[in-house]
Amino acid sequence: DAGVTQSPTHLIKTRGQQVTLRCSPKSGHDTVSWYQQALGQGPQFIFQYYEEEERQRGNFPDRFSGHQFPNYSSELNVNALLLGDSALYLCASSLAPGEYNEQFFGPGTRLTVL
Amino acid sequence: DQQVKQNSPSLSVQEGRISILNCDYTNSMFDYFLWYKKYPAEGPTFLISISSIKDKNEDGRFTVFLNKSAKHLSLHIVPSQPGDSAVYFCAASVGPYSGSARQLTFGSGTQLTVLP
């Protein structure tokens, strides 16, 4: 079992550009959540996808958008990048329903905005 | 506004002794709490959790205590081992369950170093 995988590992962009990050959930999982972890901080919830729909959203602007595909993989898109978007972006997968089902995290994508 | 706070950025403990990591929260709607461990270049991994209807949950060397009146939880690791050296995150979730995975609110983490 490959677990949660994310690509790319690292990414460097300049202000104003757009970026797409990708996540493949753990085998058998159907729910994907995205988190942003700034340096020295804990992960902050961006949004969650289940059944190809955005189900929950944290306090992030519309520049952050996502998608879930029929195979349950997911993309996170960020438009008009700002310096403050530099962070580690984590993807977590789980199986719904199941209130206490464990969420498994990928290793993350390190985004640097110059 | 940080709803989950870990006020100790770092903690050093001797191998074999007890490690106690603390976490405070402000949102009284939190009803489920978790601890995650994170090694460098890896994603956080789930360690232990506790529901707000309990005050203690134990799993091997790890015990989580919840004090709802004080809005405080702690993770005890006994005995501590060098392999426990990692960043530990406290996380919390607001009920009721939405039908998909719970949205987690994390603290800023505590770097635990277990000295041989």
XYZ file of C-alpha atoms in Angstrom:
230
model
C 0.000 0.000 0.000
C 1.575 3.277 -1.176
C -0.249 5.445 1.320
C -1.058 9.058 0.461
C 1.152 10.448 -2.277
C 1.605 14.062 -3.320
C 3.300 15.716 -6.273
C 5.452 17.560 -6.820
C 7.663 17.409 -3.740
C 8.944 20.946 -4.153
C 7.852 23.848 -6.301
C 9.118 27.383 -6.843
C 6.831 30.030 -8.335
C 6.797 33.799 -8.624
C 4.148 36.208 -7.382
C 1.054 36.345 -9.541
C 1.530 32.891 -11.037
C -0.834 29.962 -10.661
C 0.002 26.535 -9.232
C -1.595 23.079 -9.172
C -0.766 20.496 -6.533
C -1.822 16.876 -6.733
C -2.804 14.218 -4.223
C -3.535 10.509 -4.540
C -5.348 9.123 -1.500
C -4.546 5.918 0.322
C -6.022 2.881 -1.374
C -9.718 2.525 -0.523
C -10.121 6.085 0.741
C -12.685 8.398 -0.816
C -12.300 11.683 1.081
C -9.471 14.172 0.624
C -8.697 17.170 2.828
C -6.087 19.845 2.140
C -4.085 21.727 4.768
C -1.575 24.569 4.607
C 1.317 24.537 7.079
C 3.286 27.762 7.292
C 6.761 27.699 8.825
C 6.605 27.245 12.601
C 2.835 26.754 12.579
C 0.468 23.829 12.651
C -1.496 22.706 9.590
C -4.492 24.910 8.748
C -7.560 23.413 7.057
C -8.215 24.660 3.511
C -11.069 22.465 2.251
C -12.305 18.912 1.876
C -13.627 16.903 -1.060
C -15.986 13.952 -0.936
C -18.020 12.514 -3.814
C -16.325 15.055 -6.103
C -17.822 17.980 -4.201
C -16.339 20.510 -1.809
C -17.899 19.557 1.524
C -16.183 21.835 4.031
C -14.053 24.939 3.656
C -11.746 26.767 6.014
C -10.966 30.478 6.107
C -9.150 30.720 2.783
C -9.874 33.115 -0.124
C -11.401 32.051 -3.426
C -7.909 32.042 -4.964
C -7.724 28.571 -3.440
C -9.810 26.058 -5.346
C -9.838 22.332 -5.792
C -11.176 19.369 -7.593
C -11.741 15.694 -6.946
C -11.706 13.144 -9.738
C -13.785 9.944 -10.045
C -10.747 7.901 -8.891
C -10.784 10.021 -5.668
C -7.503 11.810 -6.428
C -7.554 15.546 -5.902
C -5.960 18.780 -7.039
C -5.412 22.041 -5.185
C -5.159 25.154 -7.343
C -3.910 28.506 -6.138
C -4.258 31.560 -8.388
C -2.489 34.937 -8.199
C 0.169 33.639 -5.837
C 1.302 35.837 -2.964
C 4.522 35.633 -0.967
C 2.408 34.539 2.007
C 1.292 31.427 0.133
C 4.751 29.944 0.676
C 4.124 26.895 2.853
C 3.981 23.118 3.058
C 0.709 21.879 1.571
C -0.528 18.648 3.084
C -3.154 16.296 1.777
C -5.006 13.898 4.065
C -7.270 11.036 3.044
C -9.876 9.033 4.905
C -12.873 6.812 4.340
C -16.369 8.198 4.729
C -18.669 7.736 6.432
C -16.997 7.161 9.742
C -16.890 9.954 12.236
C -13.681 8.776 13.877
C -12.013 7.209 10.881
C -8.332 8.031 10.874
C -7.037 10.644 8.465
C -3.749 9.718 6.799
C -1.433 12.506 5.677
C 0.905 12.637 2.726
C 4.454 14.053 2.972
C 3.360 17.367 1.499
C 4.388 19.717 -1.299
C 6.746 22.542 -0.357
C 5.707 25.674 -2.273
C 8.031 28.667 -2.372
C 6.739 31.921 -3.856
C 9.415 34.460 -4.835
C -7.202 33.812 16.839
C -5.494 30.566 17.827
C -8.149 28.181 19.072
C -5.631 25.430 19.874
C -2.418 26.427 21.605
C 0.748 24.547 22.383
C 2.762 26.986 24.456
C 5.962 24.956 24.637
C 7.817 24.981 21.310
C 10.276 22.388 22.575
C 10.796 19.782 25.291
C 13.820 17.645 26.136
C 13.510 14.475 28.192
C 15.903 11.731 29.231
C 15.313 8.271 27.773
C 13.136 6.148 30.036
C 11.544 9.131 31.776
C 8.045 10.518 31.240
C 7.332 13.086 28.514
C 4.358 15.379 29.113
C 3.134 17.527 26.243
C 0.442 20.107 26.886
C -2.280 21.701 24.815
C -4.922 24.335 25.592
C -8.013 25.229 23.603
C -10.508 28.051 23.644
C -13.451 26.768 21.591
C -15.955 25.020 23.866
C -17.567 23.411 20.793
C -14.581 21.096 20.303
C -15.704 17.565 21.116
C -12.924 15.411 19.706
C -9.198 15.753 20.262
C -6.206 14.092 18.646
C -2.435 13.963 18.835
C -0.281 13.626 15.747
C 3.437 12.985 15.468
C 5.546 14.364 12.626
C 9.034 13.390 11.529
C 10.984 15.605 9.099
C 10.014 15.139 5.430
C 6.981 13.051 6.405
C 3.326 13.877 6.899
C 1.794 13.888 10.384
C 0.820 10.439 11.635
C -2.068 9.799 14.016
C -1.065 8.822 17.526
C -4.058 8.807 19.864
C -7.416 10.500 20.262
C -10.058 11.205 22.901
C -13.707 12.103 22.774
C -15.049 14.836 25.034
C -17.184 12.287 26.900
C -14.005 10.749 28.314
C -11.220 12.151 30.457
C -8.532 9.589 29.689
C -7.520 7.308 26.857
C -4.581 4.943 26.886
C -2.729 3.140 24.095
C 0.454 1.380 25.091
C 3.038 3.938 26.184
C 0.757 6.844 25.233
C -1.998 8.302 27.406
C -4.079 11.381 26.667
C -5.833 13.254 29.476
C -8.659 15.723 28.899
C -9.735 18.363 31.424
C -12.810 19.993 29.893
C -13.342 22.525 32.660
C -9.815 23.833 32.147
C -9.961 23.360 28.366
C -6.682 21.501 28.611
C -5.340 18.217 27.331
C -2.028 16.514 27.753
C -0.141 13.627 26.201
C 1.963 11.415 28.449
C 4.623 9.133 26.976
C 6.026 6.544 29.366
C 8.756 5.455 29.043
C 10.169 7.877 26.484
C 12.400 6.443 23.772
C 14.838 8.167 21.381
C 12.567 7.157 18.469
C 9.843 9.340 19.994
C 11.840 12.445 19.048
C 9.556 14.324 16.671
C 7.178 17.280 16.481
C 3.900 16.576 18.258
C 0.731 18.372 17.188
C -2.434 18.638 19.191
C -5.615 18.873 17.070
C -9.299 19.380 17.792
C -12.561 19.085 15.936
C -16.016 20.665 16.311
C -19.093 18.485 16.406
C -21.566 17.439 15.276
C -20.302 15.114 12.621
C -20.928 16.489 9.112
C -21.008 13.131 7.328
C -17.510 13.304 5.858
C -14.134 13.517 7.581
C -13.807 15.830 10.548
C -12.151 19.202 9.958
C -9.124 19.456 12.257
C -7.764 22.578 13.975
C -4.099 22.149 14.896
C -1.810 23.706 17.446
C 1.623 24.967 16.440
C 3.440 21.866 17.671
C 6.032 20.896 20.283
C 9.434 19.510 19.300
C 10.170 16.593 21.624
C 13.779 15.457 21.945
C 14.455 12.267 23.891
C 18.072 12.110 24.961
C 19.795 8.696 25.172
